[in-house]
CSV table of C-alpha atoms and ligand atoms in Angstrom, one decimal:
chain,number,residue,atom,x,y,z
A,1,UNK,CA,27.2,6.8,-37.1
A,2,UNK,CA,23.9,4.8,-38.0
A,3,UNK,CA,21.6,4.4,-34.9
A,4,UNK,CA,21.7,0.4,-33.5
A,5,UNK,CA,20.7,-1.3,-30.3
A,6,UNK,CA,22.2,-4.2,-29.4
A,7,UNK,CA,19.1,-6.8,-29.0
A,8,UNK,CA,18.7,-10.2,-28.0
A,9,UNK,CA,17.2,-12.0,-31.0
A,10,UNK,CA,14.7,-14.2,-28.6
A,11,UNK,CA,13.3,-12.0,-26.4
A,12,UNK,CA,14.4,-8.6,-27.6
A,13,UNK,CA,16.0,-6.9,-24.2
A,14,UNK,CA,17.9,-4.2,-25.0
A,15,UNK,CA,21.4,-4.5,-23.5
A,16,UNK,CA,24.0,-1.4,-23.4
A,17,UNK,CA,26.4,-0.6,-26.0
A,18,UNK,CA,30.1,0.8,-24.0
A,19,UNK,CA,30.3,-2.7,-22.3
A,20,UNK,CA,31.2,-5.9,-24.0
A,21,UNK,CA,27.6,-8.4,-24.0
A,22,UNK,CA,27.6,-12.1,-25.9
A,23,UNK,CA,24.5,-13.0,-24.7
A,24,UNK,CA,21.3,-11.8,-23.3
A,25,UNK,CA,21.4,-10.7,-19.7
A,26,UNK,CA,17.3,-12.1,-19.1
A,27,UNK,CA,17.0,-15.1,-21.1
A,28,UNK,CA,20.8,-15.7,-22.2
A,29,UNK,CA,20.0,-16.1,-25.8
A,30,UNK,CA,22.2,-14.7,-28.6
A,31,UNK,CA,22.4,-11.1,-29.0
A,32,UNK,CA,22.3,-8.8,-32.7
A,33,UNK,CA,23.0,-5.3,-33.6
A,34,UNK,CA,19.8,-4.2,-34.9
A,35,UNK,CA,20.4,-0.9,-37.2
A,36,UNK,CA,18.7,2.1,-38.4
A,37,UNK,CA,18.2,1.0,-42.3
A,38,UNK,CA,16.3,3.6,-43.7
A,39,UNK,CA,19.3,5.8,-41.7
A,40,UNK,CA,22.0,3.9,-42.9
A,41,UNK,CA,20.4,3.8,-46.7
A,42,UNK,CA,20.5,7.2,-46.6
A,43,UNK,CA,24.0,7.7,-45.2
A,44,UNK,CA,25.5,5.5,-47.6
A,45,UNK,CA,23.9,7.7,-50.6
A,46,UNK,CA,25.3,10.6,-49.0
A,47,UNK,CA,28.4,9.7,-48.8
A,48,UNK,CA,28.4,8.2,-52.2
A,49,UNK,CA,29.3,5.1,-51.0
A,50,UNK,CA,29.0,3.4,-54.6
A,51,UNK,CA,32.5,5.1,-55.8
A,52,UNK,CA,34.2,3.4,-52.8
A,53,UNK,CA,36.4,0.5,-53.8
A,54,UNK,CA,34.6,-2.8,-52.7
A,55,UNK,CA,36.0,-3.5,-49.4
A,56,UNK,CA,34.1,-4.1,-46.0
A,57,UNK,CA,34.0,-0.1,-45.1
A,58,UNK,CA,32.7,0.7,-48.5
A,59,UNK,CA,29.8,0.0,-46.2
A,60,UNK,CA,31.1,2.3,-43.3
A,61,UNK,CA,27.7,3.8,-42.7
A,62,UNK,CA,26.1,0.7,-42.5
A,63,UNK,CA,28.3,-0.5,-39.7
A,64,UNK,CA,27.6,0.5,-35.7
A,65,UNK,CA,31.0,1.7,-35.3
A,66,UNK,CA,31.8,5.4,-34.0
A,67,UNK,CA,32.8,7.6,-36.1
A,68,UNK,CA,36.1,8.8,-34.3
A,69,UNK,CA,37.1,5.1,-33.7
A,70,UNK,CA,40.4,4.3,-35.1
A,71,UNK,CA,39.6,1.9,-38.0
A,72,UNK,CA,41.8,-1.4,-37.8
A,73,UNK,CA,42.0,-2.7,-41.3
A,74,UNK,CA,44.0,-4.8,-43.4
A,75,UNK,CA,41.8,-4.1,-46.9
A,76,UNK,CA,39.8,-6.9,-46.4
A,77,UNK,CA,36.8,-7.5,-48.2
A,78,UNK,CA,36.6,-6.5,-51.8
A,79,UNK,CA,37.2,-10.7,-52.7
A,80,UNK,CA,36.3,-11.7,-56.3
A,81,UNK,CA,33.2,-13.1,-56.9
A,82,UNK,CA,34.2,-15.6,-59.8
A,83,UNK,CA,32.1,-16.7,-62.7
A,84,UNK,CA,32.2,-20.5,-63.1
A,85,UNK,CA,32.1,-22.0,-66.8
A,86,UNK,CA,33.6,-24.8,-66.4
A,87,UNK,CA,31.5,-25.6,-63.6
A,88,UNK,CA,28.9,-24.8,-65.0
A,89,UNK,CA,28.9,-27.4,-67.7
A,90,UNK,CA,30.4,-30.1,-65.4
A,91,UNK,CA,27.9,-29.8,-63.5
A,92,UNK,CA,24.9,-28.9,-66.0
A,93,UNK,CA,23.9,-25.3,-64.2
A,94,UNK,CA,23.5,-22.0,-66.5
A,95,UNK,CA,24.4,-19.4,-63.8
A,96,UNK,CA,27.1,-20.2,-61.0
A,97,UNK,CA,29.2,-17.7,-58.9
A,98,UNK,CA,32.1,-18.6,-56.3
A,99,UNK,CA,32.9,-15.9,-53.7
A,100,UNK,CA,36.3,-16.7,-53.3
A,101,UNK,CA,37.0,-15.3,-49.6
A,102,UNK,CA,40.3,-17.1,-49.0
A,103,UNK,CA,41.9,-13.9,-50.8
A,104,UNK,CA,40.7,-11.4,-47.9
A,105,UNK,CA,44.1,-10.6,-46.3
A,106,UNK,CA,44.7,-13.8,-43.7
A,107,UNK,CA,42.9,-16.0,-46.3
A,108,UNK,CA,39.6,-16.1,-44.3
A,109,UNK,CA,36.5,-14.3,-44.2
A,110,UNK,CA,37.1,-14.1,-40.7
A,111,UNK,CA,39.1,-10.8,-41.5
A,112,UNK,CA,35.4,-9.2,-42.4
A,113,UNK,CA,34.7,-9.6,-38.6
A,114,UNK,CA,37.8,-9.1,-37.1
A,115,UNK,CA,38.1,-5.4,-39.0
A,116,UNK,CA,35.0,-4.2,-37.1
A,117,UNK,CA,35.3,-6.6,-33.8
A,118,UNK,CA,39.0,-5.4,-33.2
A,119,UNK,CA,38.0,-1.7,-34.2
A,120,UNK,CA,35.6,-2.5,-31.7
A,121,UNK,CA,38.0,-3.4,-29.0
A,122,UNK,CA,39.6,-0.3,-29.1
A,123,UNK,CA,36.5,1.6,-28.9
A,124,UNK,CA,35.7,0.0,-25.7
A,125,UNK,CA,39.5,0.6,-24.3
A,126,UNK,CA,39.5,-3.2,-24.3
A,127,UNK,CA,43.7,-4.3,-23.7
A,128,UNK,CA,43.1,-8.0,-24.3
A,129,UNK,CA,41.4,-10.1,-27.1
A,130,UNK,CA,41.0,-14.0,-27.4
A,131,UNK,CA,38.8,-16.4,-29.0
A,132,UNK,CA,38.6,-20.3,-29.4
A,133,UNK,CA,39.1,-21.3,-33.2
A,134,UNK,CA,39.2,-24.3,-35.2
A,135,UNK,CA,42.3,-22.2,-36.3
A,136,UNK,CA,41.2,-19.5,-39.1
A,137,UNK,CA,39.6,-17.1,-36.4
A,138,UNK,CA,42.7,-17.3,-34.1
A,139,UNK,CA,44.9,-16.6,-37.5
A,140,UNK,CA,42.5,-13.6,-38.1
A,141,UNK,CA,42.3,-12.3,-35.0
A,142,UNK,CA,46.1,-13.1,-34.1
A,143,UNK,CA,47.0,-10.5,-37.1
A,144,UNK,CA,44.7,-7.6,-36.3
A,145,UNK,CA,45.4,-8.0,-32.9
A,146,UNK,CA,49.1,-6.6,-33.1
A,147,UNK,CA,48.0,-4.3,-36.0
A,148,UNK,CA,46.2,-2.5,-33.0
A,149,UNK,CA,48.8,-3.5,-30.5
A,150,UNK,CA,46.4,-5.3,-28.6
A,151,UNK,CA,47.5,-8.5,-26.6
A,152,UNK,CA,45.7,-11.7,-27.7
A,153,UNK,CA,45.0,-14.9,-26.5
A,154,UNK,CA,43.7,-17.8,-28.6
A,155,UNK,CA,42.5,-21.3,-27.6
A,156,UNK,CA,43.2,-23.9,-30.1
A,157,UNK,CA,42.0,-28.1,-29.8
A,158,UNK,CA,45.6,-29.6,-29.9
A,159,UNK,CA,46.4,-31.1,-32.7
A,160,UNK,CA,43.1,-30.2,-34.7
A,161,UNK,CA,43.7,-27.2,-36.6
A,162,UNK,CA,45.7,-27.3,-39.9
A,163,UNK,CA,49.1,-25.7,-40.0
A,164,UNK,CA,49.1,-23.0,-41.8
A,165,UNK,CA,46.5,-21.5,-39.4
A,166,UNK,CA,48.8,-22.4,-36.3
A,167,UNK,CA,52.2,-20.9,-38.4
A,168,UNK,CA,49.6,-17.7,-38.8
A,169,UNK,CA,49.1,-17.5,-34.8
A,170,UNK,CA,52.5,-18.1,-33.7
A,171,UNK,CA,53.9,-15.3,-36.2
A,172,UNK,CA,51.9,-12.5,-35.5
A,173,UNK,CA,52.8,-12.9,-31.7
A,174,UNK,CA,49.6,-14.5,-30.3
A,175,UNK,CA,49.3,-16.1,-27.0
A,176,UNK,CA,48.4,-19.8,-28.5
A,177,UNK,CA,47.1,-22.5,-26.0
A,178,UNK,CA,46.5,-25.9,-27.3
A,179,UNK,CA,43.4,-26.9,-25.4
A,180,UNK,CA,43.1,-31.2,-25.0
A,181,UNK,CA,40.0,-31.5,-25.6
A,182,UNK,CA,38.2,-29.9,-29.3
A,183,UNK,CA,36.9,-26.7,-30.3
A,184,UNK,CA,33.5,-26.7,-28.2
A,185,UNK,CA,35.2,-27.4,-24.7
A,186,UNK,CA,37.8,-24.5,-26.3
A,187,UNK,CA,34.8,-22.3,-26.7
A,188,UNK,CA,33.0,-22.9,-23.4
A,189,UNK,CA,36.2,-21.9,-21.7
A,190,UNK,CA,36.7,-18.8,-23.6
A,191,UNK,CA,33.3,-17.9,-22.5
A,192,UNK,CA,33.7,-18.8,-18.6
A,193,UNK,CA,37.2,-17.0,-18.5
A,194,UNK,CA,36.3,-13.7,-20.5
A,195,UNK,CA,34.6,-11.9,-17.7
A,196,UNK,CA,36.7,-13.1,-15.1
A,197,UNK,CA,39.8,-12.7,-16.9
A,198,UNK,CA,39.0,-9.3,-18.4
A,199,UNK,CA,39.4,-10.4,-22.2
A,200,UNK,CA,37.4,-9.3,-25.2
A,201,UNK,CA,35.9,-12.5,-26.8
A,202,UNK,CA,36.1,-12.0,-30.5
A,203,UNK,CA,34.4,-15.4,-31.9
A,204,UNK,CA,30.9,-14.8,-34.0
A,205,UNK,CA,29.1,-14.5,-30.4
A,206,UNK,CA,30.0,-11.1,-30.1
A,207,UNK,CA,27.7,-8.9,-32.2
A,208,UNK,CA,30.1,-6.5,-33.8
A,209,UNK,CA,32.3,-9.7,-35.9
A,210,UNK,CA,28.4,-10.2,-37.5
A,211,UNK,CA,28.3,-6.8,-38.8
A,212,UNK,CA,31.6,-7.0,-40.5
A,213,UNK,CA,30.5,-10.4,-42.0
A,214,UNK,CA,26.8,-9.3,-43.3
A,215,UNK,CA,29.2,-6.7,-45.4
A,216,UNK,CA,29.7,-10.2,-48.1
A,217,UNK,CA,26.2,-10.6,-48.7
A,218,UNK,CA,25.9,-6.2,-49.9
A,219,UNK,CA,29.1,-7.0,-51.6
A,220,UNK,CA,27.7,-9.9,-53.6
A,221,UNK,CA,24.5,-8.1,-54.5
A,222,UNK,CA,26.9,-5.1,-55.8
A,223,UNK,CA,29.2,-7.3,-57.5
A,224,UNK,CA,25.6,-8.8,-59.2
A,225,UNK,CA,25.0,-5.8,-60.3
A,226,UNK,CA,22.2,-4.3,-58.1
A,227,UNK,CA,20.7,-8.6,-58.2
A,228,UNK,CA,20.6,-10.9,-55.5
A,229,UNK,CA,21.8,-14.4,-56.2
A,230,UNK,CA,18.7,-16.9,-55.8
A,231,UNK,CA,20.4,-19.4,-53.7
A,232,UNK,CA,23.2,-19.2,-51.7
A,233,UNK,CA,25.1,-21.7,-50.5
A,234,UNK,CA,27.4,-21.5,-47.5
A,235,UNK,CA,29.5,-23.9,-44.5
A,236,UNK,CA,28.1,-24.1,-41.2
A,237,UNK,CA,30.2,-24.6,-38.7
A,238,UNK,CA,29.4,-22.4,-35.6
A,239,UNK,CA,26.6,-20.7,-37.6
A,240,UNK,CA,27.6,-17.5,-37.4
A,241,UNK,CA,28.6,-16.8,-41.1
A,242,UNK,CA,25.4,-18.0,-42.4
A,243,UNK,CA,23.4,-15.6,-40.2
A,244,UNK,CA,25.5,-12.7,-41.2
A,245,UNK,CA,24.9,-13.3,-45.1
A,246,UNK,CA,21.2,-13.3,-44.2
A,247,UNK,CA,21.5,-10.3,-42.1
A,248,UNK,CA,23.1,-8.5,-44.6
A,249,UNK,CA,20.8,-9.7,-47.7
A,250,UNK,CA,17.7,-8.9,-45.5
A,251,UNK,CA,19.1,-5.1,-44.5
A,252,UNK,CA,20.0,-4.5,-47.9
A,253,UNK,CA,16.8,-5.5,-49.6
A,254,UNK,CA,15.2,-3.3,-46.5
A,255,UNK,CA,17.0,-0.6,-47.7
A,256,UNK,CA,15.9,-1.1,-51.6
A,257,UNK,CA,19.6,-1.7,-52.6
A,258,UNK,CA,18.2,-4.5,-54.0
A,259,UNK,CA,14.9,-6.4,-54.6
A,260,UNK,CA,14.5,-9.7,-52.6
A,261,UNK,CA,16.7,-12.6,-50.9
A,262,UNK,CA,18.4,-15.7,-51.4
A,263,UNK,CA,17.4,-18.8,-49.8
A,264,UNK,CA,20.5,-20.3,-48.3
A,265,UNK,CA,21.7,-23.6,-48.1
A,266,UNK,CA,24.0,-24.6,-45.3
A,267,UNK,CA,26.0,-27.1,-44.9
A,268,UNK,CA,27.7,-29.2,-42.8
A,269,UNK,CA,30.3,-32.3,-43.2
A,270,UNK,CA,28.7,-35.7,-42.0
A,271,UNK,CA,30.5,-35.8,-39.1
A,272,UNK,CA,30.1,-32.7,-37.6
A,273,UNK,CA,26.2,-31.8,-38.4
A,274,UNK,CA,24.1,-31.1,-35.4
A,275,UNK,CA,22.4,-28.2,-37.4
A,276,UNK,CA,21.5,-30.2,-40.5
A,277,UNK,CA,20.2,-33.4,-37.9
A,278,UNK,CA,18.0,-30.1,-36.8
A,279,UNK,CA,16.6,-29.9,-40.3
A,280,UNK,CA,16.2,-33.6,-40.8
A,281,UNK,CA,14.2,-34.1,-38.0
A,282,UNK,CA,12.1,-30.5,-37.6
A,283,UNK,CA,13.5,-30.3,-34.1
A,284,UNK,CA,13.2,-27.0,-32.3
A,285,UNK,CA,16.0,-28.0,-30.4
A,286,UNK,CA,20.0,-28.6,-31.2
A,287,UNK,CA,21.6,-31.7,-29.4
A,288,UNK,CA,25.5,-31.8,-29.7
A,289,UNK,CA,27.8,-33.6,-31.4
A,290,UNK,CA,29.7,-35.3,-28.2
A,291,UNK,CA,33.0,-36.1,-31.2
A,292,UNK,CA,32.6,-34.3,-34.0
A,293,UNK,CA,35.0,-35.1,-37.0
A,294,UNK,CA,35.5,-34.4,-40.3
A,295,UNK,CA,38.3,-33.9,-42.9
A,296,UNK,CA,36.8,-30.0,-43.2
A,297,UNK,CA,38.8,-29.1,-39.4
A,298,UNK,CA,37.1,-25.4,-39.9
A,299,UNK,CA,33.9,-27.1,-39.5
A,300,UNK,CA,34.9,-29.4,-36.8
A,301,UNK,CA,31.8,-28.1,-34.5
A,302,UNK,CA,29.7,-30.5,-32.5
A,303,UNK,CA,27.9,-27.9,-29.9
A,304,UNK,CA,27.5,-24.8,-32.5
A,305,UNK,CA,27.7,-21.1,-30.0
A,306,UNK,CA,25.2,-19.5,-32.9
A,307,UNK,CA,22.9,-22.6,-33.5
A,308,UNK,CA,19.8,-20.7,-32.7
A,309,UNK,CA,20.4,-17.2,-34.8
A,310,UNK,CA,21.5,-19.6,-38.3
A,311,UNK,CA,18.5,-21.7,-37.6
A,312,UNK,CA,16.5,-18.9,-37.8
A,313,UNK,CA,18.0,-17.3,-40.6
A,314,UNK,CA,18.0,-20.1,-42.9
A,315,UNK,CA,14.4,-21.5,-42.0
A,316,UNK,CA,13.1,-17.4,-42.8
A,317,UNK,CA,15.6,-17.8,-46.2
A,318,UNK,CA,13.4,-20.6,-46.7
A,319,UNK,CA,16.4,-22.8,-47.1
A,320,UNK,CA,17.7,-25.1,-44.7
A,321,UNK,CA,20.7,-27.0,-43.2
A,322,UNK,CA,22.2,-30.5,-44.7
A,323,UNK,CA,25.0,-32.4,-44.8
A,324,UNK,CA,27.5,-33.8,-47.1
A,325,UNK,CA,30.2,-36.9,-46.5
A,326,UNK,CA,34.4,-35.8,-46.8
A,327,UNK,CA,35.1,-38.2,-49.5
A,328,UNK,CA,32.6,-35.2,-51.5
A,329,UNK,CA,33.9,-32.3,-50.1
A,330,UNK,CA,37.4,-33.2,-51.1
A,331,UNK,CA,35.5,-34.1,-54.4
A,332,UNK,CA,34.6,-31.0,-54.4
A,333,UNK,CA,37.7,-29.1,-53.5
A,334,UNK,CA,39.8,-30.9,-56.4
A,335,UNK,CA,36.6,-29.7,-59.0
A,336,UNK,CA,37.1,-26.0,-57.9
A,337,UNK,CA,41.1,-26.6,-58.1
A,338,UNK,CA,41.2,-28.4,-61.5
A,339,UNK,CA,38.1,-26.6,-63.3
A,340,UNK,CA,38.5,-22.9,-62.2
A,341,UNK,CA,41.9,-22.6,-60.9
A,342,UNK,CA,40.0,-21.7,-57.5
A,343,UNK,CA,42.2,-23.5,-54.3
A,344,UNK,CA,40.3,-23.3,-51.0
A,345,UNK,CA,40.8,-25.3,-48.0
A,346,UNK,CA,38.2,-28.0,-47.2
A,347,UNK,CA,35.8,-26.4,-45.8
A,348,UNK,CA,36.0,-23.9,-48.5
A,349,UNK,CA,34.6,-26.3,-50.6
A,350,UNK,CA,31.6,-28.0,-48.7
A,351,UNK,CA,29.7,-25.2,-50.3
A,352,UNK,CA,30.2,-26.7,-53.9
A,353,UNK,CA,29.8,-30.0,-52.4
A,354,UNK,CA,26.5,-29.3,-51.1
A,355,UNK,CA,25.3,-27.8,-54.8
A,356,UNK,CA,26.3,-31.3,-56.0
A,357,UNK,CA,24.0,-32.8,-53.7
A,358,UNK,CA,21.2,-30.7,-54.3
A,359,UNK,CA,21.9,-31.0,-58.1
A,360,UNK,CA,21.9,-34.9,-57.6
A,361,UNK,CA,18.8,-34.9,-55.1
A,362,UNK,CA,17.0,-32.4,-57.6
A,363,UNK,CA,17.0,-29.9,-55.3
A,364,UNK,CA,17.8,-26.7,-57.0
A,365,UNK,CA,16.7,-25.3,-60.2
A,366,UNK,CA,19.4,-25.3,-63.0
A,367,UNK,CA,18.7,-22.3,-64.4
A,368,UNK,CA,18.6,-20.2,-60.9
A,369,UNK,CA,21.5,-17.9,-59.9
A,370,UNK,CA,23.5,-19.8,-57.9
A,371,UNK,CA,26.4,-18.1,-55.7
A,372,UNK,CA,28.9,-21.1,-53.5
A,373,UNK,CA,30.5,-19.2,-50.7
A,374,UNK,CA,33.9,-20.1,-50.5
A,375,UNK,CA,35.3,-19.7,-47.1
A,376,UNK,CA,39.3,-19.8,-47.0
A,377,UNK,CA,42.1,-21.0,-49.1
A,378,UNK,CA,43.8,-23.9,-49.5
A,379,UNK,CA,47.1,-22.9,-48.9
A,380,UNK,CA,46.4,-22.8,-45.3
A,381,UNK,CA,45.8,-26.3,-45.2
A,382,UNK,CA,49.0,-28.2,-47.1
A,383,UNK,CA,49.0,-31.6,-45.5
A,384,UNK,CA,45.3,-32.5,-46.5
A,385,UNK,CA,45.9,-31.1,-50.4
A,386,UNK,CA,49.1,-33.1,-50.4
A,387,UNK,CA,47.6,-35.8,-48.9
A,388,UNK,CA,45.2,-36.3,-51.5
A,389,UNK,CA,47.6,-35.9,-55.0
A,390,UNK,CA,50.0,-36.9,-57.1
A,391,UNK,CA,53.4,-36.6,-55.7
A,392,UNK,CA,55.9,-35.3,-57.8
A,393,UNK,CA,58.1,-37.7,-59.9
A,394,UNK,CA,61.9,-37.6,-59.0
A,395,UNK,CA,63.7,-37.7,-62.4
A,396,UNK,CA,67.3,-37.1,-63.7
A,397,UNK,CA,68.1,-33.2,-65.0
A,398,UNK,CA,68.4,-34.8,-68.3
A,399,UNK,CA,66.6,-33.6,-71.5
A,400,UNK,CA,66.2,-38.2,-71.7
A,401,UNK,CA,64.7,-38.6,-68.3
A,402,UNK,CA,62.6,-35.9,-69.0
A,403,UNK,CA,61.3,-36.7,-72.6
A,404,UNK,CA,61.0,-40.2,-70.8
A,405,UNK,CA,58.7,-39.6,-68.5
A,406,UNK,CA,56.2,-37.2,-70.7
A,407,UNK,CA,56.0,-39.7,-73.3
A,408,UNK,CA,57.6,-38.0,-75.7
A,409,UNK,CA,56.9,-35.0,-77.4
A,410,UNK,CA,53.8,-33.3,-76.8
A,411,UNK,CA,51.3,-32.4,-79.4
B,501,LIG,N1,34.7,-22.0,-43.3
B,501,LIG,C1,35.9,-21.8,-42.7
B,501,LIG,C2,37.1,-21.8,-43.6
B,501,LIG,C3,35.9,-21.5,-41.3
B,501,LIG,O1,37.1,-21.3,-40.8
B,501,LIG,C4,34.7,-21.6,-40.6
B,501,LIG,C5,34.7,-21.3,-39.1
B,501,LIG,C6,33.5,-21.8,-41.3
B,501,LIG,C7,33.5,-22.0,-42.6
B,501,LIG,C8,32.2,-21.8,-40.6
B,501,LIG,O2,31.8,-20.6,-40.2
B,501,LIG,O3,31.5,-20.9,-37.8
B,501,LIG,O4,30.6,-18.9,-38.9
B,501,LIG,O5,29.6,-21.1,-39.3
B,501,LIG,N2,35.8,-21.3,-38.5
B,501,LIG,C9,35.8,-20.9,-37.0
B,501,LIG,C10,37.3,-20.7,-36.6
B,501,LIG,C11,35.0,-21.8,-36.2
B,501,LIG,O6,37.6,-20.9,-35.4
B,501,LIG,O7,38.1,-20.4,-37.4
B,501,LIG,P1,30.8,-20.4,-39.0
């Protein structure tokens, strides 16, 4: 296994690694696992690494896991990175990438995480998992959990999460509590009960769900072709996705995999955008959204848990945080549908609606390589898809009714 501490990122106390830590023990500030790169470089080359299917343990070596720990996988990782033409000349770019994550294995990049955070659990004889989750966490988490036959316990905001995220918990056994109240009283629970309650916390405060994530960013360089994309653009919700893709960039390029980074542009839906007000006003510090709302539920964050570690990351990108209103992230979603056959779920698509913006604010060159993170697919949220189309037409099963109703023959 590759060397790694686990570090806080502020003020760099080293904290011990057979014991679950979220934050820092001194200064309670967020904690990383900081690895070996030249190490892990040359274990990967070893090992051949490049003949491995993509998938997130492609990167195995790479990853502060032991290695006699049970791996708990689904195959996820591995998603296709899509080449968009029809984007493209919609929208007047020469070089435009989707990584479509809603086809990891519950329809969510969360599965990156949950493969090495669940492994994880097991390595530290943990018997009980849980997180808080705007619903595609619990749904990720929910399924690996009785892969490894671990209980699991996941805090939902009642009535806030879309349904095919809630049908996900329920069937793969989870312990579902519908908190009333939303997902950052959910997540200041989870963290006051862990300890007490003996339960691993597996939302993107714990260390390990990051190094499963940064696995995207090596994934999209590979799928480049040994390149790095020169802007990224990515949701923010609790910041911890963001921070991973900059992790893993930065580690990559460290270990000359590639040459150079992405900026990366997060963003946030109107309603929900402490981060971006960050941004807007140069503050140092985050003040929370008391009611945060937004079509995007995945994104439905007011008090972000990561705020400081994707501020960070984005300001060193050299990118930033900003925010964009529903009406163009469902623009957005419908583009990727209709143009590219691509179906995510909201917040899968505030990435493409934040390229529109830049595009319309002249904030991106037109030529650069340009890669939208997609986070999860659309099927997992029905009622906001349907919601926004045509309904189907009720006709007779009559060749008439039929020819009726197309107009006649088609050309
Ligand atoms: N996109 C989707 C589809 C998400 O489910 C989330 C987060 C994000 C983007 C934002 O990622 O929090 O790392 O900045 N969903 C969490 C959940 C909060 O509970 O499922 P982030």
């Amino acid at each position: 296994m590759v060397s790694y501490e686990i570090r806080c990122i502020e003020c760099g106390q080293v904290h011990e690694t057979d014991r679950p830590a979220y934050a820092c023990s001194s200064c309670g500030d967020l904690l990383e696992a900081v690895i070996d790169e030249d190490e892990a470089a040359q274990l990967l080359e070893e090992n051949e690494y490049d003949s491995r299917p993509l998938s997130v343990w492609r990167y195995r070596e790479a990853i502060p896991v032991e290695e006699e720990t049970r791996v708990v996988s689904l195959m996820e990782g591995g998603t296709p990175l899509i080449r968009c033409r029809r984007l493209e000349e919609e929208l007047g770019v020469k070089n435009l990438w989707i990584k479509f994550e809603g086809t990891n294995p519950t329809g969510s990049f969360k599965d990156r995480g949950m493969t090495v955070g669940v492994t994880k659990a097991l390595e530290l004889g943990m018997k009980v998992v849980t997180c808080a989750s705007t619903g595609n966490t619990s749904a990720s988490l929910a399924a690996y959990a009785a892969l490894a036959d671990l209980d699991c316990v996941v805090l939902i905001p009642e009535g806030k999460i879309a349904l095919g995220k809630l049908a996900q918990a329920m069937m793969h056994g989870a312990d579902v509590l519908a908190i009333k109240g939303n997902f950052d009283q959910a997540m200041d629970l989870v963290m006051r009960a862990s300890d007490d309650l003996g339960m691993y916390v597996l939302n993107s405060v714990n260390p390990f769900r990051i190094e499963g994530q940064k696995t995207a960013a090596y994934e999209i360089c590979d799928q480049l072709g040994g390149t790095t994309p020169e802007v990224l653009y990515i949701p923010v919700g609790n910041g911890g996705n963001s921070s991973a893709y900059w992790k893993g960039f930065k580690e990559y390029d460290t270990m000359d995999m590639v040459s150079g980074c992405p900026s990366i542009r997060g963003v946030q839906a109107d309603g929900a955008a402490p981060i971006a007000a960050m941004f807007e006003e140069n503050s140092t510090e985050l003040t929370p959204v008391e009611t945060p709302d937004t079509v995007a539920t995945a994104i439905r964050i007011g008090n972000p848990a990561n705020w400081t570690k994707t501020v960070r990351a984005l300001r060193e990108s050299g990118g930033a945080a900003f925010s964009v209103p529903d009406e163009e992230i469902l623009e957005a979603q419908k583009f990727m549908a209709r143009l590219e056959g691509i179906f995510p779920e909201p917040a899968g698509a505030a990435a493409l609606a934040g390229l529109m913006r830049d595009l319309e604010e002249d904030l991106v060159d037109r030529s650069s390589l340009i890669v939208c993170v997609s986070t999860g697919h659309g099927l997992k949220d029905p009622d906001t898809a349907i919601s926004q189309s045509v309904r189907p037409r009720a006709i007779d099963p009559t060749m008439e009714a039929l020819s009726r109703v197309l107009g006649g023959p088609k050309e």
